[in-house]
Amino acid sequence: MPLVEVRRAIYSYTPAADDELSLKDGDVLYILDNDDPDWLEAKKKQFNIEDPMEQGLVPANHTVPVESIARAKALYDYEPIENEETALVEGEDLLVIEEDDPDWFMTKSKAGYGFVPKAYVEF
């Protein structure tokens, strides 16, 4: 499922149902669905590959959008292979949201939010 937004938890939250995620202040969330104004379907960012992938509902009022950290430009066209990747068009302007992966940037492109190879981007 493609990403629709990247948000950060600003409050802790203890789930009240099995389909909800627990939150700690500062958790990074990849939003999969934001159709409900009160609840967001989200995946928690994994910081270690060994950590389990956590996905579920989170209260929207416990999160804020993540600000971009840089502006960049796409060097080449890119077609996503995985759901969490986004398409690029050569020359388009991008917002870089995260750069902590050695090979991928989390960006916002015209196609939406998602990961793109670092080799396809210039500052």
PDB file of N, CA and C in Angstrom, residues 24-112:
ATOM      1  N   LYS A  24       4.944   6.072  21.262  1.00  0.00           N
ATOM      2  CA  LYS A  24       5.788   6.825  22.180  1.00  0.00           C
ATOM      3  C   LYS A  24       6.075   8.148  21.502  1.00  0.00           C
ATOM      4  N   ASP A  25       6.189   9.198  22.279  1.00  0.00           N
ATOM      5  CA  ASP A  25       6.542  10.512  21.738  1.00  0.00           C
ATOM      6  C   ASP A  25       7.799  10.365  20.882  1.00  0.00           C
ATOM      7  N   GLY A  26       7.729  10.815  19.639  1.00  0.00           N
ATOM      8  CA  GLY A  26       8.876  10.757  18.739  1.00  0.00           C
ATOM      9  C   GLY A  26       8.829   9.622  17.731  1.00  0.00           C
ATOM     10  N   ASP A  27       7.942   8.639  17.904  1.00  0.00           N
ATOM     11  CA  ASP A  27       7.831   7.563  16.914  1.00  0.00           C
ATOM     12  C   ASP A  27       7.549   8.154  15.533  1.00  0.00           C
ATOM     13  N   VAL A  28       8.216   7.631  14.505  1.00  0.00           N
ATOM     14  CA  VAL A  28       7.966   8.042  13.129  1.00  0.00           C
ATOM     15  C   VAL A  28       6.980   7.053  12.520  1.00  0.00           C
ATOM     16  N   LEU A  29       5.964   7.602  11.854  1.00  0.00           N
ATOM     17  CA  LEU A  29       4.881   6.785  11.319  1.00  0.00           C
ATOM     18  C   LEU A  29       4.728   7.023   9.821  1.00  0.00           C
ATOM     19  N   TYR A  30       4.683   5.928   9.076  1.00  0.00           N
ATOM     20  CA  TYR A  30       4.398   5.996   7.650  1.00  0.00           C
ATOM     21  C   TYR A  30       2.899   5.760   7.498  1.00  0.00           C
ATOM     22  N   ILE A  31       2.175   6.762   7.030  1.00  0.00           N
ATOM     23  CA  ILE A  31       0.719   6.713   6.975  1.00  0.00           C
ATOM     24  C   ILE A  31       0.273   6.037   5.679  1.00  0.00           C
ATOM     25  N   LEU A  32      -0.555   4.990   5.842  1.00  0.00           N
ATOM     26  CA  LEU A  32      -1.066   4.215   4.718  1.00  0.00           C
ATOM     27  C   LEU A  32      -2.465   4.662   4.295  1.00  0.00           C
ATOM     28  N   ASP A  33      -3.233   5.185   5.249  1.00  0.00           N
ATOM     29  CA  ASP A  33      -4.605   5.612   4.964  1.00  0.00           C
ATOM     30  C   ASP A  33      -4.971   6.720   5.939  1.00  0.00           C
ATOM     31  N   ASN A  34      -5.480   7.820   5.392  1.00  0.00           N
ATOM     32  CA  ASN A  34      -5.891   8.950   6.231  1.00  0.00           C
ATOM     33  C   ASN A  34      -7.320   9.387   5.912  1.00  0.00           C
ATOM     34  N   ASP A  35      -8.144   8.447   5.445  1.00  0.00           N
ATOM     35  CA  ASP A  35      -9.533   8.775   5.099  1.00  0.00           C
ATOM     36  C   ASP A  35     -10.371   9.159   6.309  1.00  0.00           C
ATOM     37  N   ASP A  36     -10.088   8.562   7.457  1.00  0.00           N
ATOM     38  CA  ASP A  36     -10.806   8.886   8.695  1.00  0.00           C
ATOM     39  C   ASP A  36     -10.075  10.058   9.358  1.00  0.00           C
ATOM     40  N   PRO A  37     -10.755  11.169   9.632  1.00  0.00           N
ATOM     41  CA  PRO A  37     -10.060  12.329  10.221  1.00  0.00           C
ATOM     42  C   PRO A  37      -9.565  12.085  11.647  1.00  0.00           C
ATOM     43  N   ASP A  38     -10.113  11.083  12.327  1.00  0.00           N
ATOM     44  CA  ASP A  38      -9.731  10.826  13.717  1.00  0.00           C
ATOM     45  C   ASP A  38      -8.693   9.720  13.875  1.00  0.00           C
ATOM     46  N   TRP A  39      -8.624   8.786  12.924  1.00  0.00           N
ATOM     47  CA  TRP A  39      -7.731   7.629  13.014  1.00  0.00           C
ATOM     48  C   TRP A  39      -6.948   7.463  11.723  1.00  0.00           C
ATOM     49  N   LEU A  40      -5.660   7.167  11.850  1.00  0.00           N
ATOM     50  CA  LEU A  40      -4.780   6.962  10.706  1.00  0.00           C
ATOM     51  C   LEU A  40      -4.280   5.527  10.709  1.00  0.00           C
ATOM     52  N   GLU A  41      -4.267   4.885   9.541  1.00  0.00           N
ATOM     53  CA  GLU A  41      -3.623   3.576   9.443  1.00  0.00           C
ATOM     54  C   GLU A  41      -2.149   3.825   9.189  1.00  0.00           C
ATOM     55  N   ALA A  42      -1.295   3.258  10.025  1.00  0.00           N
ATOM     56  CA  ALA A  42       0.127   3.586   9.983  1.00  0.00           C
ATOM     57  C   ALA A  42       1.006   2.370  10.171  1.00  0.00           C
ATOM     58  N   LYS A  43       2.235   2.500   9.657  1.00  0.00           N
ATOM     59  CA  LYS A  43       3.314   1.555   9.939  1.00  0.00           C
ATOM     60  C   LYS A  43       4.344   2.334  10.737  1.00  0.00           C
ATOM     61  N   LYS A  44       4.839   1.742  11.806  1.00  0.00           N
ATOM     62  CA  LYS A  44       5.909   2.381  12.570  1.00  0.00           C
ATOM     63  C   LYS A  44       7.232   2.186  11.850  1.00  0.00           C
ATOM     64  N   LYS A  45       8.046   3.238  11.816  1.00  0.00           N
ATOM     65  CA  LYS A  45       9.377   3.130  11.234  1.00  0.00           C
ATOM     66  C   LYS A  45      10.210   2.159  12.050  1.00  0.00           C
ATOM     67  N   GLN A  46      10.871   1.230  11.367  1.00  0.00           N
ATOM     68  CA  GLN A  46      11.780   0.286  12.022  1.00  0.00           C
ATOM     69  C   GLN A  46      13.174   0.899  12.052  1.00  0.00           C
ATOM     70  N   PHE A  47      13.791   0.887  13.214  1.00  0.00           N
ATOM     71  CA  PHE A  47      15.159   1.388  13.311  1.00  0.00           C
ATOM     72  C   PHE A  47      16.168   0.253  13.259  1.00  0.00           C
ATOM     73  N   ASN A  48      15.725  -0.957  13.574  1.00  0.00           N
ATOM     74  CA  ASN A  48      16.554  -2.149  13.465  1.00  0.00           C
ATOM     75  C   ASN A  48      15.809  -3.162  12.616  1.00  0.00           C
ATOM     76  N   ILE A  49      16.511  -3.808  11.710  1.00  0.00           N
ATOM     77  CA  ILE A  49      15.888  -4.774  10.815  1.00  0.00           C
ATOM     78  C   ILE A  49      15.282  -5.944  11.601  1.00  0.00           C
ATOM     79  N   GLU A  50      15.824  -6.203  12.794  1.00  0.00           N
ATOM     80  CA  GLU A  50      15.321  -7.298  13.618  1.00  0.00           C
ATOM     81  C   GLU A  50      13.994  -6.955  14.301  1.00  0.00           C
ATOM     82  N   ASP A  51      13.665  -5.656  14.397  1.00  0.00           N
ATOM     83  CA  ASP A  51      12.410  -5.252  15.033  1.00  0.00           C
ATOM     84  C   ASP A  51      11.232  -5.710  14.185  1.00  0.00           C
ATOM     85  N   PRO A  52      10.157  -6.144  14.832  1.00  0.00           N
ATOM     86  CA  PRO A  52       8.971  -6.545  14.055  1.00  0.00           C
ATOM     87  C   PRO A  52       8.312  -5.325  13.400  1.00  0.00           C
ATOM     88  N   MET A  53       7.734  -5.545  12.215  1.00  0.00           N
ATOM     89  CA  MET A  53       6.991  -4.481  11.539  1.00  0.00           C
ATOM     90  C   MET A  53       5.670  -4.315  12.266  1.00  0.00           C
ATOM     91  N   GLU A  54       5.386  -3.099  12.732  1.00  0.00           N
ATOM     92  CA  GLU A  54       4.142  -2.826  13.451  1.00  0.00           C
ATOM     93  C   GLU A  54       3.250  -1.952  12.579  1.00  0.00           C
ATOM     94  N   GLN A  55       2.012  -2.402  12.399  1.00  0.00           N
ATOM     95  CA  GLN A  55       1.044  -1.670  11.593  1.00  0.00           C
ATOM     96  C   GLN A  55      -0.305  -1.700  12.292  1.00  0.00           C
ATOM     97  N   GLY A  56      -0.999  -0.553  12.259  1.00  0.00           N
ATOM     98  CA  GLY A  56      -2.317  -0.477  12.866  1.00  0.00           C
ATOM     99  C   GLY A  56      -2.832   0.947  12.879  1.00  0.00           C
ATOM    100  N   LEU A  57      -3.891   1.147  13.632  1.00  0.00           N
ATOM    101  CA  LEU A  57      -4.517   2.464  13.724  1.00  0.00           C
ATOM    102  C   LEU A  57      -3.905   3.287  14.849  1.00  0.00           C
ATOM    103  N   VAL A  58      -3.763   4.589  14.599  1.00  0.00           N
ATOM    104  CA  VAL A  58      -3.277   5.523  15.615  1.00  0.00           C
ATOM    105  C   VAL A  58      -4.194   6.741  15.624  1.00  0.00           C
ATOM    106  N   PRO A  59      -4.378   7.359  16.797  1.00  0.00           N
ATOM    107  CA  PRO A  59      -5.206   8.571  16.837  1.00  0.00           C
ATOM    108  C   PRO A  59      -4.493   9.722  16.123  1.00  0.00           C
ATOM    109  N   ALA A  60      -5.188  10.344  15.183  1.00  0.00           N
ATOM    110  CA  ALA A  60      -4.594  11.424  14.387  1.00  0.00           C
ATOM    111  C   ALA A  60      -4.126  12.584  15.258  1.00  0.00           C
ATOM    112  N   ASN A  61      -4.860  12.874  16.342  1.00  0.00           N
ATOM    113  CA  ASN A  61      -4.504  14.021  17.186  1.00  0.00           C
ATOM    114  C   ASN A  61      -3.281  13.764  18.069  1.00  0.00           C
ATOM    115  N   HIS A  62      -2.686  12.584  17.962  1.00  0.00           N
ATOM    116  CA  HIS A  62      -1.437  12.285  18.670  1.00  0.00           C
ATOM    117  C   HIS A  62      -0.224  12.408  17.747  1.00  0.00           C
ATOM    118  N   THR A  63      -0.437  12.929  16.521  1.00  0.00           N
ATOM    119  CA  THR A  63       0.640  12.993  15.538  1.00  0.00           C
ATOM    120  C   THR A  63       0.675  14.365  14.857  1.00  0.00           C
ATOM    121  N   VAL A  64       1.836  14.664  14.278  1.00  0.00           N
ATOM    122  CA  VAL A  64       2.005  15.866  13.451  1.00  0.00           C
ATOM    123  C   VAL A  64       2.791  15.475  12.205  1.00  0.00           C
ATOM    124  N   PRO A  65       2.612  16.216  11.097  1.00  0.00           N
ATOM    125  CA  PRO A  65       3.401  15.924   9.896  1.00  0.00           C
ATOM    126  C   PRO A  65       4.890  16.139  10.155  1.00  0.00           C
ATOM    127  N   VAL A  66       5.707  15.304   9.534  1.00  0.00           N
ATOM    128  CA  VAL A  66       7.162  15.462   9.609  1.00  0.00           C
ATOM    129  C   VAL A  66       7.566  16.514   8.587  1.00  0.00           C
ATOM    130  N   GLU A  67       8.376  17.451   9.007  1.00  0.00           N
ATOM    131  CA  GLU A  67       8.861  18.516   8.121  1.00  0.00           C
ATOM    132  C   GLU A  67       9.988  17.984   7.235  1.00  0.00           C
ATOM    133  N   SER A  68      10.097  18.536   6.041  1.00  0.00           N
ATOM    134  CA  SER A  68      11.206  18.151   5.168  1.00  0.00           C
ATOM    135  C   SER A  68      12.511  18.707   5.721  1.00  0.00           C
ATOM    136  N   ILE A  69      13.604  18.015   5.405  1.00  0.00           N
ATOM    137  CA  ILE A  69      14.918  18.452   5.887  1.00  0.00           C
ATOM    138  C   ILE A  69      15.752  19.086   4.783  1.00  0.00           C
ATOM    139  N   ALA A  70      15.321  18.901   3.520  1.00  0.00           N
ATOM    140  CA  ALA A  70      16.072  19.473   2.399  1.00  0.00           C
ATOM    141  C   ALA A  70      15.214  19.453   1.134  1.00  0.00           C
ATOM    142  N   ARG A  71      15.644  20.256   0.175  1.00  0.00           N
ATOM    143  CA  ARG A  71      15.053  20.227  -1.163  1.00  0.00           C
ATOM    144  C   ARG A  71      16.068  19.564  -2.087  1.00  0.00           C
ATOM    145  N   ALA A  72      15.571  18.820  -3.057  1.00  0.00           N
ATOM    146  CA  ALA A  72      16.459  18.120  -3.981  1.00  0.00           C
ATOM    147  C   ALA A  72      15.804  18.056  -5.354  1.00  0.00           C
ATOM    148  N   LYS A  73      16.517  17.449  -6.296  1.00  0.00           N
ATOM    149  CA  LYS A  73      16.020  17.305  -7.665  1.00  0.00           C
ATOM    150  C   LYS A  73      16.273  15.872  -8.115  1.00  0.00           C
ATOM    151  N   ALA A  74      15.304  15.319  -8.848  1.00  0.00           N
ATOM    152  CA  ALA A  74      15.443  13.968  -9.396  1.00  0.00           C
ATOM    153  C   ALA A  74      16.389  14.006 -10.595  1.00  0.00           C
ATOM    154  N   LEU A  75      17.412  13.153 -10.573  1.00  0.00           N
ATOM    155  CA  LEU A  75      18.358  13.077 -11.685  1.00  0.00           C
ATOM    156  C   LEU A  75      17.819  12.220 -12.835  1.00  0.00           C
ATOM    157  N   TYR A  76      16.994  11.228 -12.494  1.00  0.00           N
ATOM    158  CA  TYR A  76      16.491  10.269 -13.480  1.00  0.00           C
ATOM    159  C   TYR A  76      15.043   9.917 -13.163  1.00  0.00           C
ATOM    160  N   ASP A  77      14.359   9.367 -14.147  1.00  0.00           N
ATOM    161  CA  ASP A  77      13.052   8.765 -13.897  1.00  0.00           C
ATOM    162  C   ASP A  77      13.249   7.531 -13.025  1.00  0.00           C
ATOM    163  N   TYR A  78      12.261   7.246 -12.181  1.00  0.00           N
ATOM    164  CA  TYR A  78      12.310   6.035 -11.350  1.00  0.00           C
ATOM    165  C   TYR A  78      10.897   5.493 -11.182  1.00  0.00           C
ATOM    166  N   GLU A  79      10.737   4.223 -11.443  1.00  0.00           N
ATOM    167  CA  GLU A  79       9.457   3.546 -11.222  1.00  0.00           C
ATOM    168  C   GLU A  79       9.565   2.693  -9.962  1.00  0.00           C
ATOM    169  N   PRO A  80       8.645   2.843  -9.031  1.00  0.00           N
ATOM    170  CA  PRO A  80       8.719   2.076  -7.787  1.00  0.00           C
ATOM    171  C   PRO A  80       8.578   0.578  -8.017  1.00  0.00           C
ATOM    172  N   ILE A  81       9.299  -0.176  -7.206  1.00  0.00           N
ATOM    173  CA  ILE A  81       9.226  -1.633  -7.242  1.00  0.00           C
ATOM    174  C   ILE A  81       8.410  -2.132  -6.048  1.00  0.00           C
ATOM    175  N   GLU A  82       8.587  -1.497  -4.908  1.00  0.00           N
ATOM    176  CA  GLU A  82       7.877  -1.857  -3.682  1.00  0.00           C
ATOM    177  C   GLU A  82       6.825  -0.798  -3.367  1.00  0.00           C
ATOM    178  N   ASN A  83       5.838  -1.158  -2.544  1.00  0.00           N
ATOM    179  CA  ASN A  83       4.752  -0.249  -2.182  1.00  0.00           C
ATOM    180  C   ASN A  83       5.218   1.024  -1.486  1.00  0.00           C
ATOM    181  N   GLU A  84       6.301   0.948  -0.728  1.00  0.00           N
ATOM    182  CA  GLU A  84       6.757   2.112   0.040  1.00  0.00           C
ATOM    183  C   GLU A  84       7.685   3.023  -0.756  1.00  0.00           C
ATOM    184  N   GLU A  85       7.879   2.719  -2.028  1.00  0.00           N
ATOM    185  CA  GLU A  85       8.688   3.574  -2.899  1.00  0.00           C
ATOM    186  C   GLU A  85       7.763   4.510  -3.673  1.00  0.00           C
ATOM    187  N   THR A  86       8.325   5.580  -4.211  1.00  0.00           N
ATOM    188  CA  THR A  86       7.534   6.512  -5.021  1.00  0.00           C
ATOM    189  C   THR A  86       8.221   6.753  -6.364  1.00  0.00           C
ATOM    190  N   ALA A  87       7.442   7.152  -7.332  1.00  0.00           N
ATOM    191  CA  ALA A  87       7.965   7.418  -8.670  1.00  0.00           C
ATOM    192  C   ALA A  87       8.642   8.778  -8.727  1.00  0.00           C
ATOM    193  N   LEU A  88       9.639   8.866  -9.603  1.00  0.00           N
ATOM    194  CA  LEU A  88      10.319  10.133  -9.881  1.00  0.00           C
ATOM    195  C   LEU A  88      10.276  10.411 -11.374  1.00  0.00           C
ATOM    196  N   VAL A  89      10.248  11.694 -11.707  1.00  0.00           N
ATOM    197  CA  VAL A  89      10.378  12.150 -13.085  1.00  0.00           C
ATOM    198  C   VAL A  89      11.641  13.000 -13.138  1.00  0.00           C
ATOM    199  N   GLU A  90      12.518  12.689 -14.069  1.00  0.00           N
ATOM    200  CA  GLU A  90      13.778  13.421 -14.193  1.00  0.00           C
ATOM    201  C   GLU A  90      13.529  14.931 -14.166  1.00  0.00           C
ATOM    202  N   GLY A  91      14.268  15.622 -13.303  1.00  0.00           N
ATOM    203  CA  GLY A  91      14.193  17.077 -13.196  1.00  0.00           C
ATOM    204  C   GLY A  91      13.174  17.604 -12.197  1.00  0.00           C
ATOM    205  N   GLU A  92      12.310  16.745 -11.673  1.00  0.00           N
ATOM    206  CA  GLU A  92      11.289  17.249 -10.740  1.00  0.00           C
ATOM    207  C   GLU A  92      11.902  17.608  -9.390  1.00  0.00           C
ATOM    208  N   ASP A  93      11.306  18.596  -8.746  1.00  0.00           N
ATOM    209  CA  ASP A  93      11.730  19.008  -7.413  1.00  0.00           C
ATOM    210  C   ASP A  93      11.157  18.046  -6.382  1.00  0.00           C
ATOM    211  N   LEU A  94      11.958  17.764  -5.356  1.00  0.00           N
ATOM    212  CA  LEU A  94      11.583  16.831  -4.291  1.00  0.00           C
ATOM    213  C   LEU A  94      11.786  17.482  -2.940  1.00  0.00           C
ATOM    214  N   LEU A  95      11.036  17.009  -1.964  1.00  0.00           N
ATOM    215  CA  LEU A  95      11.302  17.328  -0.565  1.00  0.00           C
ATOM    216  C   LEU A  95      11.863  16.073   0.076  1.00  0.00           C
ATOM    217  N   VAL A  96      13.021  16.185   0.719  1.00  0.00           N
ATOM    218  CA  VAL A  96      13.628  15.053   1.409  1.00  0.00           C
ATOM    219  C   VAL A  96      13.112  15.071   2.845  1.00  0.00           C
ATOM    220  N   ILE A  97      12.523  13.961   3.269  1.00  0.00           N
ATOM    221  CA  ILE A  97      11.937  13.840   4.593  1.00  0.00           C
ATOM    222  C   ILE A  97      12.902  13.150   5.553  1.00  0.00           C
ATOM    223  N   GLU A  98      13.587  12.104   5.062  1.00  0.00           N
ATOM    224  CA  GLU A  98      14.558  11.350   5.868  1.00  0.00           C
ATOM    225  C   GLU A  98      15.748  10.983   4.998  1.00  0.00           C
ATOM    226  N   GLU A  99      16.926  10.937   5.639  1.00  0.00           N
ATOM    227  CA  GLU A  99      18.135  10.548   4.914  1.00  0.00           C
ATOM    228  C   GLU A  99      19.001   9.594   5.718  1.00  0.00           C
ATOM    229  N   ASP A 100      18.412   8.891   6.693  1.00  0.00           N
ATOM    230  CA  ASP A 100      19.217   8.058   7.587  1.00  0.00           C
ATOM    231  C   ASP A 100      19.536   6.675   7.030  1.00  0.00           C
ATOM    232  N   ASP A 101      18.910   6.250   5.936  1.00  0.00           N
ATOM    233  CA  ASP A 101      19.239   4.971   5.304  1.00  0.00           C
ATOM    234  C   ASP A 101      20.434   5.197   4.381  1.00  0.00           C
ATOM    235  N   PRO A 102      21.400   4.260   4.335  1.00  0.00           N
ATOM    236  CA  PRO A 102      22.581   4.486   3.504  1.00  0.00           C
ATOM    237  C   PRO A 102      22.304   4.504   1.994  1.00  0.00           C
ATOM    238  N   ASP A 103      21.195   3.909   1.553  1.00  0.00           N
ATOM    239  CA  ASP A 103      20.935   3.793   0.122  1.00  0.00           C
ATOM    240  C   ASP A 103      19.675   4.498  -0.370  1.00  0.00           C
ATOM    241  N   TRP A 104      18.804   4.929   0.549  1.00  0.00           N
ATOM    242  CA  TRP A 104      17.489   5.448   0.175  1.00  0.00           C
ATOM    243  C   TRP A 104      17.177   6.748   0.906  1.00  0.00           C
ATOM    244  N   PHE A 105      16.465   7.645   0.217  1.00  0.00           N
ATOM    245  CA  PHE A 105      15.868   8.822   0.836  1.00  0.00           C
ATOM    246  C   PHE A 105      14.371   8.590   0.941  1.00  0.00           C
ATOM    247  N   MET A 106      13.763   9.079   2.013  1.00  0.00           N
ATOM    248  CA  MET A 106      12.302   9.201   2.071  1.00  0.00           C
ATOM    249  C   MET A 106      12.007  10.576   1.513  1.00  0.00           C
ATOM    250  N   THR A 107      11.188  10.637   0.463  1.00  0.00           N
ATOM    251  CA  THR A 107      10.914  11.909  -0.195  1.00  0.00           C
ATOM    252  C   THR A 107       9.421  12.114  -0.394  1.00  0.00           C
ATOM    253  N   LYS A 108       9.104  13.352  -0.735  1.00  0.00           N
ATOM    254  CA  LYS A 108       7.780  13.680  -1.249  1.00  0.00           C
ATOM    255  C   LYS A 108       8.008  14.166  -2.669  1.00  0.00           C
ATOM    256  N   SER A 109       7.457  13.415  -3.627  1.00  0.00           N
ATOM    257  CA  SER A 109       7.550  13.790  -5.033  1.00  0.00           C
ATOM    258  C   SER A 109       6.152  14.138  -5.524  1.00  0.00           C
ATOM    259  N   LYS A 110       6.026  14.445  -6.801  1.00  0.00           N
ATOM    260  CA  LYS A 110       4.699  14.699  -7.362  1.00  0.00           C
ATOM    261  C   LYS A 110       3.802  13.477  -7.220  1.00  0.00           C
ATOM    262  N   ALA A 111       4.408  12.287  -7.221  1.00  0.00           N
ATOM    263  CA  ALA A 111       3.642  11.038  -7.107  1.00  0.00           C
ATOM    264  C   ALA A 111       3.228  10.750  -5.666  1.00  0.00           C
ATOM    265  N   GLY A 112       3.853  11.411  -4.696  1.00  0.00           N
ATOM    266  CA  GLY A 112       3.509  11.187  -3.290  1.00  0.00           C
ATOM    267  C   GLY A 112       4.731  10.898  -2.442  1.00  0.00           C
TER     268      GLY A 112
END
